[in-house]
CSV table of N, CA and C in Angstrom, one decimal:
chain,number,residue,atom,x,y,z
I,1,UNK,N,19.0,-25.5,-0.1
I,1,UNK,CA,17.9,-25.5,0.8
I,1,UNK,C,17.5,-26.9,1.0
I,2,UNK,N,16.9,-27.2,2.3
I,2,UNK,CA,16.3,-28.4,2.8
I,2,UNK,C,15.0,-28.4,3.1
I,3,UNK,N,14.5,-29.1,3.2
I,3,UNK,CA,13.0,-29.2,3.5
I,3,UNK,C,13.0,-30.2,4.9
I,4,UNK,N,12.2,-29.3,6.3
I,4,UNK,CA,12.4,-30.0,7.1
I,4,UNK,C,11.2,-30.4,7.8
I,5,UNK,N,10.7,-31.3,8.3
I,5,UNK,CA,9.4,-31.6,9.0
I,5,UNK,C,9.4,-31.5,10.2
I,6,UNK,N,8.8,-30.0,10.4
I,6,UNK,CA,8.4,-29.3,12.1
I,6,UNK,C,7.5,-29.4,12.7
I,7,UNK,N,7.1,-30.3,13.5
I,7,UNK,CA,5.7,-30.3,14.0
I,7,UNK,C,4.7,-30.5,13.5
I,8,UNK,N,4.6,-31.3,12.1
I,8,UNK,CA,3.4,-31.6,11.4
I,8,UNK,C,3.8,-31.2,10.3
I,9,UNK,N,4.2,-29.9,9.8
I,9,UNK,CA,4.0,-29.1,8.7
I,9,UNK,C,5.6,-29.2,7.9
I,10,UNK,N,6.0,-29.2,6.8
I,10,UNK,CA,7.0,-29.0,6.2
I,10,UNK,C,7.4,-27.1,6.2
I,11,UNK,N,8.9,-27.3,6.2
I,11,UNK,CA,9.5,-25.9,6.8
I,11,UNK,C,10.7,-25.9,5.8
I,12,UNK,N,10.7,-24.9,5.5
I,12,UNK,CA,11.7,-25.2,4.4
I,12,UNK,C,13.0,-24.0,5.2
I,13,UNK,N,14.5,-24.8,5.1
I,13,UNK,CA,15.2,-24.3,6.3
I,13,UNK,C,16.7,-23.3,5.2
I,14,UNK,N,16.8,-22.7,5.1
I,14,UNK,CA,17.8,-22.2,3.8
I,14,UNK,C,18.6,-22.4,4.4
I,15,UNK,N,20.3,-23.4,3.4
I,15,UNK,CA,21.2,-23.2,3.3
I,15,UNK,C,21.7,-22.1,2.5
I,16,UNK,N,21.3,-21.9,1.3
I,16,UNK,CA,21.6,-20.3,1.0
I,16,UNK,C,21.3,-19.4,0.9
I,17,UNK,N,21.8,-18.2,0.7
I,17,UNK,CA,21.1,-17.1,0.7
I,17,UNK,C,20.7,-16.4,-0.4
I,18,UNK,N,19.0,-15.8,-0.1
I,18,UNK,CA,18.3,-15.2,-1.3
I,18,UNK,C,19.0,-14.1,-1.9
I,19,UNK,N,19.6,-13.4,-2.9
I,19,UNK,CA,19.9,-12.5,-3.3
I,19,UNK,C,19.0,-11.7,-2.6
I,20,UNK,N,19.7,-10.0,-1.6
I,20,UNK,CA,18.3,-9.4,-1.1
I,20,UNK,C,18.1,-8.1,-2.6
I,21,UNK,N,18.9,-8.3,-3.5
I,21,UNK,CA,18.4,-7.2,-4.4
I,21,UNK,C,17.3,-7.5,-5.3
I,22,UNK,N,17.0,-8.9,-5.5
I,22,UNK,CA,15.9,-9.7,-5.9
I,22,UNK,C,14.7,-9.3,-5.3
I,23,UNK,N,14.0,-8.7,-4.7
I,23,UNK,CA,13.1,-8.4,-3.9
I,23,UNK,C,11.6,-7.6,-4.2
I,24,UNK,N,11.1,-8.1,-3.8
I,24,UNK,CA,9.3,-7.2,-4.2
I,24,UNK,C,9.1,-6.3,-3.1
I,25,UNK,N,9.6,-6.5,-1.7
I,25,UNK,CA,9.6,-5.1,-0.9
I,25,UNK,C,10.7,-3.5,-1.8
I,26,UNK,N,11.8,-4.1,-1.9
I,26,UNK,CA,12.3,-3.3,-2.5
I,26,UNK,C,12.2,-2.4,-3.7
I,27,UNK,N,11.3,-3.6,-4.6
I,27,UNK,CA,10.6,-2.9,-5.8
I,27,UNK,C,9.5,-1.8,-5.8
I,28,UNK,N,8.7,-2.2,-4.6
I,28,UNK,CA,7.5,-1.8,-4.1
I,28,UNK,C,8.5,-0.1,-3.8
I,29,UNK,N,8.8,0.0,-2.7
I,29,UNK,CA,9.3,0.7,-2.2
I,29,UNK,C,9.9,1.9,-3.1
I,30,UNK,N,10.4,1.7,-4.3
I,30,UNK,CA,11.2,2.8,-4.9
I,30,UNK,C,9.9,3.0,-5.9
I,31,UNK,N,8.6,2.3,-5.4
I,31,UNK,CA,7.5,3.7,-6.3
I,31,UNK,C,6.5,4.1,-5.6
I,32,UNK,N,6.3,3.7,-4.0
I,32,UNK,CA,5.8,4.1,-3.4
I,32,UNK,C,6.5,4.5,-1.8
I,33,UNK,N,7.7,4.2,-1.6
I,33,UNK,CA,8.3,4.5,-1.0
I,33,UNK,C,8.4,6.1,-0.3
I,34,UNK,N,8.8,6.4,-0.9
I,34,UNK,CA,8.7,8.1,-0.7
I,34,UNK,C,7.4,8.6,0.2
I,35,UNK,N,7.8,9.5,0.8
I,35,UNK,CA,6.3,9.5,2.0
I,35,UNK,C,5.4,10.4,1.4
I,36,UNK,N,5.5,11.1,0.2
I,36,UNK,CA,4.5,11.9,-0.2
I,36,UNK,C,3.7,10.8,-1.6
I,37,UNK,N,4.1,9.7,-2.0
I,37,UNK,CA,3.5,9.1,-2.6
I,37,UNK,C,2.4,8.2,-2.1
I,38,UNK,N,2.2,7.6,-0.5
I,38,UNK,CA,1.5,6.9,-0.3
I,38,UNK,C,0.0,8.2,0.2
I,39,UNK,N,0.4,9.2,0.5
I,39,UNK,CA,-0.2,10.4,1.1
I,39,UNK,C,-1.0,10.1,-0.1
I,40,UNK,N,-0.7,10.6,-1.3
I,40,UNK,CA,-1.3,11.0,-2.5
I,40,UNK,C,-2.4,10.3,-2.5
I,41,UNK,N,-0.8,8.4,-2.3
I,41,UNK,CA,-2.7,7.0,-2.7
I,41,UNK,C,-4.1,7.6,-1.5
I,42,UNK,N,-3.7,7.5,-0.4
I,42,UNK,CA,-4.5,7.8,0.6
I,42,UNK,C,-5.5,8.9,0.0
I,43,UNK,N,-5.1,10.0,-0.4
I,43,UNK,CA,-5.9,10.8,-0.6
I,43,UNK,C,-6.7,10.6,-1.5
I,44,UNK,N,-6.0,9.9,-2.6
I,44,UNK,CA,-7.0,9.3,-3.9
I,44,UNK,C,-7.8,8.2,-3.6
I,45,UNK,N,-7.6,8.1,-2.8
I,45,UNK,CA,-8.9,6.5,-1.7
I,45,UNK,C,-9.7,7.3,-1.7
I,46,UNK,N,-10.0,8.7,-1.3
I,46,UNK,CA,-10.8,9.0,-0.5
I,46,UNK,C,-11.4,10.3,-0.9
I,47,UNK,N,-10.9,10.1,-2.5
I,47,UNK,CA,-11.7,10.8,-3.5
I,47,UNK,C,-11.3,11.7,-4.3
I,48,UNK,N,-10.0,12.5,-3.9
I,48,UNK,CA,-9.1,13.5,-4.8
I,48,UNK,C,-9.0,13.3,-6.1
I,49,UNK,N,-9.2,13.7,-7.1
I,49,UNK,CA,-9.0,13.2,-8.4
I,49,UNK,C,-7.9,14.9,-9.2
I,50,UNK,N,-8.6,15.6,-8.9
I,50,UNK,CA,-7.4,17.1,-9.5
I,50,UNK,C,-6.5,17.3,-8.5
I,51,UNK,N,-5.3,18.1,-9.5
I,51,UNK,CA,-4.3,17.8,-9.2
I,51,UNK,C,-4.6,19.2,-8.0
I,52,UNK,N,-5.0,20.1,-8.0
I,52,UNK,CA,-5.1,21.2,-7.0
I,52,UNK,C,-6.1,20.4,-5.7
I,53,UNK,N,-6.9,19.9,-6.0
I,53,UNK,CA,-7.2,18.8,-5.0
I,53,UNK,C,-6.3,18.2,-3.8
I,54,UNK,N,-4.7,17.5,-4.5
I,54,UNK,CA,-4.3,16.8,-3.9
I,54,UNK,C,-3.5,17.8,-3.2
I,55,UNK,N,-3.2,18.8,-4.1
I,55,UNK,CA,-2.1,20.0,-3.3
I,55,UNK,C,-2.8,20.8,-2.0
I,56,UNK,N,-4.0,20.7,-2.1
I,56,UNK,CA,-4.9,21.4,-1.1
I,56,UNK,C,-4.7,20.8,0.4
I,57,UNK,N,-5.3,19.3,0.1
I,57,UNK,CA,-5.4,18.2,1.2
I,57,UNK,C,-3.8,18.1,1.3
I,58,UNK,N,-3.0,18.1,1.0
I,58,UNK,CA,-1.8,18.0,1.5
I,58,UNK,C,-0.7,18.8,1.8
I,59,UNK,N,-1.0,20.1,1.2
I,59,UNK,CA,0.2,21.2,1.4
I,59,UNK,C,1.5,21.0,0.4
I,60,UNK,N,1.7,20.2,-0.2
I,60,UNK,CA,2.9,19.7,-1.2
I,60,UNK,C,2.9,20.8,-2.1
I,61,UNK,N,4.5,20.7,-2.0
I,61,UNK,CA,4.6,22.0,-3.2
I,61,UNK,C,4.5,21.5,-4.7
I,62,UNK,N,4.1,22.5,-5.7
I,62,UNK,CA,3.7,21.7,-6.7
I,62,UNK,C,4.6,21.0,-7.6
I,63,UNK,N,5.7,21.2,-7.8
I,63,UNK,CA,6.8,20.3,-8.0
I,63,UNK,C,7.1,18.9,-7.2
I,64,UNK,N,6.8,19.1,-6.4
I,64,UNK,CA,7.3,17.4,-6.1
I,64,UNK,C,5.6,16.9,-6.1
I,65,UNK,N,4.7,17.5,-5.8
I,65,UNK,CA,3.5,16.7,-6.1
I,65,UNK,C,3.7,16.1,-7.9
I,66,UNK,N,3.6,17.1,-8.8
I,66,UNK,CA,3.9,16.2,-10.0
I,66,UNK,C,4.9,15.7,-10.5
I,67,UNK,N,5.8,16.1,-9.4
I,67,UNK,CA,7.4,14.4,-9.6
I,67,UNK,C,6.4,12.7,-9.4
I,68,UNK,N,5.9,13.5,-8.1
I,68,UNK,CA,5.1,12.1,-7.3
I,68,UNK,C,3.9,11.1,-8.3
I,69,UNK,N,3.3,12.4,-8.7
I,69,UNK,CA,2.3,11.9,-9.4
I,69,UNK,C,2.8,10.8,-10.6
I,70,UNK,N,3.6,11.6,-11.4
I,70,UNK,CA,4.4,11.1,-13.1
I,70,UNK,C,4.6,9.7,-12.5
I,71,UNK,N,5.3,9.8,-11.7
I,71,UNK,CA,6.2,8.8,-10.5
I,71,UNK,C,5.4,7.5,-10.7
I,72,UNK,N,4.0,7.5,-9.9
I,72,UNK,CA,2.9,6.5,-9.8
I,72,UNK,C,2.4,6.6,-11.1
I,73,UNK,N,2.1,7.4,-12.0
I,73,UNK,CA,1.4,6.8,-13.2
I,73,UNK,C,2.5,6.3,-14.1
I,74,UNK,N,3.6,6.7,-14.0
I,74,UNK,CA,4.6,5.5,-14.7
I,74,UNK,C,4.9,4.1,-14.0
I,75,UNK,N,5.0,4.1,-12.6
I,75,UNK,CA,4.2,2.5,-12.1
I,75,UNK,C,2.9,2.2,-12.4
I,76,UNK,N,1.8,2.7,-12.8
I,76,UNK,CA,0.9,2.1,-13.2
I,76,UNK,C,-0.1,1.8,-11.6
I,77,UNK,N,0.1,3.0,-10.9
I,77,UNK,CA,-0.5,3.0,-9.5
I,77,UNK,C,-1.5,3.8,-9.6
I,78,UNK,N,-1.3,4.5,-10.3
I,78,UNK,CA,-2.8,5.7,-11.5
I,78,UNK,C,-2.3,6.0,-12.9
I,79,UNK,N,-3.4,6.4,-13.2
I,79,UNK,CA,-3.6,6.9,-14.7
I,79,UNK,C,-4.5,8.4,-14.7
I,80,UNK,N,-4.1,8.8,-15.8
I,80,UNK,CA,-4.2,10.2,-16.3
I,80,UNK,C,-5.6,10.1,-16.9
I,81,UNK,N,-6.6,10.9,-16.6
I,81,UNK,CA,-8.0,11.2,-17.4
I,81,UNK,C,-8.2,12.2,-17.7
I,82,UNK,N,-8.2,12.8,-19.0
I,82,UNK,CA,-8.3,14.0,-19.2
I,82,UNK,C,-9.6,14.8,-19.1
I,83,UNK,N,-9.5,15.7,-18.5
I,83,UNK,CA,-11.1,17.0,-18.8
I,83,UNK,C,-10.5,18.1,-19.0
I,84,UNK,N,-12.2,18.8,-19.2
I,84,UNK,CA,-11.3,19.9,-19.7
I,84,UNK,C,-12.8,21.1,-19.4
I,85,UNK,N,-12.7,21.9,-18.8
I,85,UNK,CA,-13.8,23.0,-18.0
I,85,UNK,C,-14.1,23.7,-19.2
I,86,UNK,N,-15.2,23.9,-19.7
I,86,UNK,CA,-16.0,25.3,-20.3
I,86,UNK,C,-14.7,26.6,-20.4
I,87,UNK,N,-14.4,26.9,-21.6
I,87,UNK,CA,-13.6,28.3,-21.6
I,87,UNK,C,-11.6,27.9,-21.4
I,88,UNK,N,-11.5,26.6,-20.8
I,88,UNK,CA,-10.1,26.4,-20.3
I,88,UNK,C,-9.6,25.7,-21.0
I,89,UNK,N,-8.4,25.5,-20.6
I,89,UNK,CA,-7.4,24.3,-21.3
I,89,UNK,C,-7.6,22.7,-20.9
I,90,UNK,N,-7.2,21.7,-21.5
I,90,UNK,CA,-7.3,20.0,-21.4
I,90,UNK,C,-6.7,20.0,-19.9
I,91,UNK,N,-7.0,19.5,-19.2
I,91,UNK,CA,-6.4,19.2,-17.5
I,91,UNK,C,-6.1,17.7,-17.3
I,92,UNK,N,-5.9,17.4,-16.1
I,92,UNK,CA,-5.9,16.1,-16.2
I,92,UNK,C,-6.2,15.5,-14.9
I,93,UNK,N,-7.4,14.5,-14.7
I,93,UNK,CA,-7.6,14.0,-12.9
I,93,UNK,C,-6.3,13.3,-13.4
I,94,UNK,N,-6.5,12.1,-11.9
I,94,UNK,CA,-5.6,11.2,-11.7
I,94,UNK,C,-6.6,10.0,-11.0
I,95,UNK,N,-6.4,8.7,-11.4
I,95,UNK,CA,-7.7,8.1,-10.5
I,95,UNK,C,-6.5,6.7,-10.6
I,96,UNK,N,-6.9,6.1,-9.6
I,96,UNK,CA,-6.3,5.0,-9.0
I,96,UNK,C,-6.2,3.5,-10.2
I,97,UNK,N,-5.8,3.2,-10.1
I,97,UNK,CA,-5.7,1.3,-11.3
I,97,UNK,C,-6.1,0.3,-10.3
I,98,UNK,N,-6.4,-0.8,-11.0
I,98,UNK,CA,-6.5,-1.8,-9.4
I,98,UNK,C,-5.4,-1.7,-8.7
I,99,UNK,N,-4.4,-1.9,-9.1
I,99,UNK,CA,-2.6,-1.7,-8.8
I,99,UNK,C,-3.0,-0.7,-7.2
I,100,UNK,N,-3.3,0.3,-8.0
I,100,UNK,CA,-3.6,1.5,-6.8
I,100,UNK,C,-4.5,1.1,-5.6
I,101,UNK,N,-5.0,0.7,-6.2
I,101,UNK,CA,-6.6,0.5,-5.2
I,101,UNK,C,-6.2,-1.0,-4.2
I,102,UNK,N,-5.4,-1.6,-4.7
I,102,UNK,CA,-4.6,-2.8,-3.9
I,102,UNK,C,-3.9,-2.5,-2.5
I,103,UNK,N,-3.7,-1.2,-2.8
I,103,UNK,CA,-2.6,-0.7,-2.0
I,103,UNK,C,-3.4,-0.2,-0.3
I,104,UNK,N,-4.5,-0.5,-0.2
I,104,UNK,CA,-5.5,0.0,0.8
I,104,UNK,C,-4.8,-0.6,1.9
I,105,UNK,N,-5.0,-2.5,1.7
I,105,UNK,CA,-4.7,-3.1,2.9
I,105,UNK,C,-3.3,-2.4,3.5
I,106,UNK,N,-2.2,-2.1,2.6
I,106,UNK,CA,-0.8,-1.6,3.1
I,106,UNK,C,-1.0,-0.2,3.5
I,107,UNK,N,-2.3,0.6,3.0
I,107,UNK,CA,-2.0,1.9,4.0
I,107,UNK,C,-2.8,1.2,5.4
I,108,UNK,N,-3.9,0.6,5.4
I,108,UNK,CA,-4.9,0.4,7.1
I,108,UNK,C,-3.7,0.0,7.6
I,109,UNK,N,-3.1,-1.1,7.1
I,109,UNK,CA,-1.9,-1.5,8.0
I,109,UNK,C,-0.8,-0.4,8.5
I,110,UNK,N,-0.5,0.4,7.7
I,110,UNK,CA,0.3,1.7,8.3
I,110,UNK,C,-0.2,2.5,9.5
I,111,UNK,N,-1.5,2.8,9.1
I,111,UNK,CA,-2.4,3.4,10.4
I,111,UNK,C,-2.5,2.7,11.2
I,112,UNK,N,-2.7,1.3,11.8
I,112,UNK,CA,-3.0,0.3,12.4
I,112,UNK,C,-1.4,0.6,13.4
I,113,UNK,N,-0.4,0.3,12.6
I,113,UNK,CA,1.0,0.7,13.7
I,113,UNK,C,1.1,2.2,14.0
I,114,UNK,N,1.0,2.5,13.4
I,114,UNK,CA,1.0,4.7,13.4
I,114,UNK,C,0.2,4.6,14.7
I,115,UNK,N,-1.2,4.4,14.7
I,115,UNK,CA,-2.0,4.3,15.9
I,115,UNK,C,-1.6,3.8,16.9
I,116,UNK,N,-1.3,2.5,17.2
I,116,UNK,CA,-0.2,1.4,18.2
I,116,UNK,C,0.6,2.5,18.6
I,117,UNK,N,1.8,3.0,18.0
I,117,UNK,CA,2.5,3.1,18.3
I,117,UNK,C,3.1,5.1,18.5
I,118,UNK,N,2.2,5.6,17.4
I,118,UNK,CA,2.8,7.1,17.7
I,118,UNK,C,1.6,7.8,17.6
I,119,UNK,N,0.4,7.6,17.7
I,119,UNK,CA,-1.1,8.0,18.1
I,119,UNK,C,-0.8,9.3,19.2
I,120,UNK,N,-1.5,10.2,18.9
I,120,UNK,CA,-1.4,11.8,19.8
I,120,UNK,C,-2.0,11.0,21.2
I,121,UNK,N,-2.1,11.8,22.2
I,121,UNK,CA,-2.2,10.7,23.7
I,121,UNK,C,-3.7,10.6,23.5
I,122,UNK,N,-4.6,12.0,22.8
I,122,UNK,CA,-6.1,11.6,22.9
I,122,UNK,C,-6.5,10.2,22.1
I,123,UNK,N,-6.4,10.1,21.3
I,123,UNK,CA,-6.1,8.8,20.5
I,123,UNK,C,-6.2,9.1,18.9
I,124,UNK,N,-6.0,8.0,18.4
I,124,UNK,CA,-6.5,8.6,16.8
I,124,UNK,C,-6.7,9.2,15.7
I,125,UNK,N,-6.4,9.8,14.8
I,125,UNK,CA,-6.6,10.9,14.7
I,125,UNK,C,-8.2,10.5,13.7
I,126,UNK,N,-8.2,9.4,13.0
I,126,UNK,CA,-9.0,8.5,11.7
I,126,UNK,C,-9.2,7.3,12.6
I,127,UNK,N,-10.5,6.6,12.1
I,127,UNK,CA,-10.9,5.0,12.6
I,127,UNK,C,-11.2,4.6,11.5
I,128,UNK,N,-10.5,3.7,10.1
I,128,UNK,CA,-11.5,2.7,9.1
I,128,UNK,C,-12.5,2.2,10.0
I,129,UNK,N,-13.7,2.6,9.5
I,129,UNK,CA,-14.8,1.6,9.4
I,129,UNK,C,-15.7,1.0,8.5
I,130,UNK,N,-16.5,0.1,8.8
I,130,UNK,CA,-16.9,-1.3,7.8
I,130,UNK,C,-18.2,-0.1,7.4
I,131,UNK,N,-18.0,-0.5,6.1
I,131,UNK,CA,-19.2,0.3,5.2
I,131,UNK,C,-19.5,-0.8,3.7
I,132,UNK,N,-20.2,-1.5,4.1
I,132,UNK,CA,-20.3,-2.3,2.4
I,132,UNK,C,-20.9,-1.3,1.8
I,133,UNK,N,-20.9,-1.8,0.3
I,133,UNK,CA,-21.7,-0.7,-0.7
I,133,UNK,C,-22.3,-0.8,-0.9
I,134,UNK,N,-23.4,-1.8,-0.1
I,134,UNK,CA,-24.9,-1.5,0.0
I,134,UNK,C,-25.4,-1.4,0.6
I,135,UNK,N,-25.2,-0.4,2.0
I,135,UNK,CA,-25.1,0.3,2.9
I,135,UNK,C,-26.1,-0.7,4.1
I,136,UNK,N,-26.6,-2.2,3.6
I,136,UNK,CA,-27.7,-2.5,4.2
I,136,UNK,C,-26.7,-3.1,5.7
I,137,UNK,N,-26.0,-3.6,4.9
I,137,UNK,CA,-25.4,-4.5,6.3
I,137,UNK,C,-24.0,-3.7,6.9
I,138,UNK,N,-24.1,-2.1,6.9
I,138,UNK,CA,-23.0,-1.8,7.7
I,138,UNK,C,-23.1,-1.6,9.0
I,139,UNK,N,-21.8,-2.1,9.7
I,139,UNK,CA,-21.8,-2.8,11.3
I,139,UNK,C,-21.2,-1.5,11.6
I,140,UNK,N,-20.1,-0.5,11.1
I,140,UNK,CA,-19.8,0.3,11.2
I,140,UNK,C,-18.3,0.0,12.1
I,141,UNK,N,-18.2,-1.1,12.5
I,141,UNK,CA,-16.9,-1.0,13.4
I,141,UNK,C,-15.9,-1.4,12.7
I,142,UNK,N,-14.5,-1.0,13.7
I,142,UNK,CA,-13.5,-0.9,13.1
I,142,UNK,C,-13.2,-1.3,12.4
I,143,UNK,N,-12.2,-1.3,11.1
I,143,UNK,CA,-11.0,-2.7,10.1
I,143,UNK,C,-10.6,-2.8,10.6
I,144,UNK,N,-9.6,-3.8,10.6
I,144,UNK,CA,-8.1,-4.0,10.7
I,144,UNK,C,-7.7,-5.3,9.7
I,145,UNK,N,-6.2,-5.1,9.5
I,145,UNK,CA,-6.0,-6.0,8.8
I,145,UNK,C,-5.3,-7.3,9.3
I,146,UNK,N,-6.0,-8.1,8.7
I,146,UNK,CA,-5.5,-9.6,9.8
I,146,UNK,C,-4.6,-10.9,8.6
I,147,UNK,N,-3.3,-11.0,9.0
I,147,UNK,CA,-3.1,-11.7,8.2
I,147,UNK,C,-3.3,-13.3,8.4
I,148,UNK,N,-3.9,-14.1,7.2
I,148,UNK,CA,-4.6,-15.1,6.2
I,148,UNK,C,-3.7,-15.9,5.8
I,149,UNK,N,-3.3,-17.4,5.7
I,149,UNK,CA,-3.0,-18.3,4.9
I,149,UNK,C,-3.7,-18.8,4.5
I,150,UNK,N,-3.0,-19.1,3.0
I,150,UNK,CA,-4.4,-20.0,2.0
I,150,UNK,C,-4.9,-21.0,2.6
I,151,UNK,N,-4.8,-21.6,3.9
I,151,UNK,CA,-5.8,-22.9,4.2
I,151,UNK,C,-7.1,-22.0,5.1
I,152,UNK,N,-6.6,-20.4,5.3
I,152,UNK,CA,-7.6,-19.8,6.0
I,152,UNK,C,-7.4,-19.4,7.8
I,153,UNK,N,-5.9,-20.0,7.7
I,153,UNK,CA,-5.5,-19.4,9.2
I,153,UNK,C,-5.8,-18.1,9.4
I,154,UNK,N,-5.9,-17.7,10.4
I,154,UNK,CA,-6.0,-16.2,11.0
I,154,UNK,C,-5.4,-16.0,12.1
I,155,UNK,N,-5.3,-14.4,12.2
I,155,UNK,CA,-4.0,-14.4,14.1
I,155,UNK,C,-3.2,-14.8,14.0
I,156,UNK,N,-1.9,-14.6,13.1
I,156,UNK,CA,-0.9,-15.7,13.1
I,156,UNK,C,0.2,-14.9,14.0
I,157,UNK,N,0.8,-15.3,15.2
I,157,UNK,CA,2.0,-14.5,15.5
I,157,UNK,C,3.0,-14.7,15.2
I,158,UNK,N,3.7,-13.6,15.4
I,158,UNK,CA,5.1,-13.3,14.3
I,158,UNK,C,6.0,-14.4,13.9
I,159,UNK,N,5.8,-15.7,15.0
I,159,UNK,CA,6.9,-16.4,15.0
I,159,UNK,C,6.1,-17.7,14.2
I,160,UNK,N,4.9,-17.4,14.1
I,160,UNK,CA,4.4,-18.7,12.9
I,160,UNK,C,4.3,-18.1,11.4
I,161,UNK,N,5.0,-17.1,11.1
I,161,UNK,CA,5.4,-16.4,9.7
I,161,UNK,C,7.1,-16.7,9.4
I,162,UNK,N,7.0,-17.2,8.4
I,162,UNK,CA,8.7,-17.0,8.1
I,162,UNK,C,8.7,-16.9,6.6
I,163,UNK,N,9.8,-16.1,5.8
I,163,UNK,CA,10.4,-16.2,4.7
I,163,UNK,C,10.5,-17.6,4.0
I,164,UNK,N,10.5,-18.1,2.9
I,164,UNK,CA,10.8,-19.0,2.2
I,164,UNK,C,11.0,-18.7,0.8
I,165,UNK,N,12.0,-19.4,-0.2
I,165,UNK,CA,12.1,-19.4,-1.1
I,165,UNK,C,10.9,-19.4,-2.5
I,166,UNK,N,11.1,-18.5,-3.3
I,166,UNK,CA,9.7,-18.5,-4.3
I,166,UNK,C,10.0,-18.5,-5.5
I,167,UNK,N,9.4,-19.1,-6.8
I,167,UNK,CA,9.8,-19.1,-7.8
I,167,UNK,C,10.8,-18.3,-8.9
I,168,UNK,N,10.7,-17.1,-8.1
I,168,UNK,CA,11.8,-16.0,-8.2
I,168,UNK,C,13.0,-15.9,-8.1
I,169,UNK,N,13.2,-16.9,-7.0
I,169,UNK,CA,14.4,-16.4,-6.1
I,169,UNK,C,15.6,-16.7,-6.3
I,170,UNK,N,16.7,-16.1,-6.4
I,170,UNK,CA,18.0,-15.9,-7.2
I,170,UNK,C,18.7,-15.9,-5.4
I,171,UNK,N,19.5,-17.2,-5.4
I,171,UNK,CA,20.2,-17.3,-4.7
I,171,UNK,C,21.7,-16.9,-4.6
I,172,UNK,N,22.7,-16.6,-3.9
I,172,UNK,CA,24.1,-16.1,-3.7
I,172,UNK,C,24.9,-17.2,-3.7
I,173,UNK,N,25.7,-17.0,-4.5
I,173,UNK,CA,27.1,-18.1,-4.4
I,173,UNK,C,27.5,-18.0,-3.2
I,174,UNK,N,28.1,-18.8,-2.8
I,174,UNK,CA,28.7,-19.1,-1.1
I,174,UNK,C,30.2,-18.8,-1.4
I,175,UNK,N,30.9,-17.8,-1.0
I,175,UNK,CA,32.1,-17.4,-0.8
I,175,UNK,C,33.4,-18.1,0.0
């Protein structure tokens, strides 16, 4: 790899290539990947904590809902809290980790294109809106997620984002 000076800024230009099995999308992906896993997070944003809770709001049959669940609490995307009702057996909510609770900006961003792009013709079906938690200063309008470089850029379009090499990265012998 070279380091090249673009227009002001240093650009780092690969001669080789990153291993793509090395990857944090791909890591990501095989524990939240699955489309009934991110449902789940969603739903547990928004308050579900029993497991007949999440089957309700979702329709999931209850076998793959607790494949899904085990799934995320062995990534460490929730955890297990036990209760237990007057007269019944030990149960168990399910409540988010920060891990989980991280994952907000990557659902608004799902909705954000879902809406863009395959939105019913009336529009919308959900709007995030701004609600601090101390309800003094809420403006109530939309979120969205806007991506940030650490000097504080904003609006960046696609073509002032690029890949670059990161302390991780396990490059490919050249054949």
């Amino acid at each position: 790899m070279e380091i090249v000076n673009s227009g002001g800024y240093d650009r780092a230009v690969q001669t080789q290539r990153i291993d793509p099995v090395n990857c944090s999308v791909a890591r990501a992906l095989a524990v939240v990947g699955e489309r009934w896993s991110l449902l789940i997070v969603r739903e547990a944003l928004d308050g579900a904590r029993r497991f007949g809770e999440f089957r309700a709001r979702l329709g999931i049959a209850s076998n793959l809902l607790a494949a899904r669940l085990d799934t995320l609490v062995a990534a460490g995307v929730m955890r297990r809290v036990p209760y237990q009702e007057p007269g019944d057996r030990q149960r168990f909510e399910y409540r988010l980790t920060d891990q989980g609770l991280d994952l907000r900006p990557t659902l608004v961003a799902l909705l954000e294109w879902g809406d863009k792009y395959l939105a019913d013709p009336q529009g919308p079906s959900v709007i995030v809106r701004h609600r601090p938690a101390d309800d003094r200063t809420a403006c109530g309008e939309p979120v969205r997620v806007t991506l940030e470089c650490a000097a504080g850029h904003t609006h960046l379009p696609p073509e002032a984002i690029y890949r670059a090499p990161g302390p991780g990265a396990r490059f490919l012998d050249r054949a």
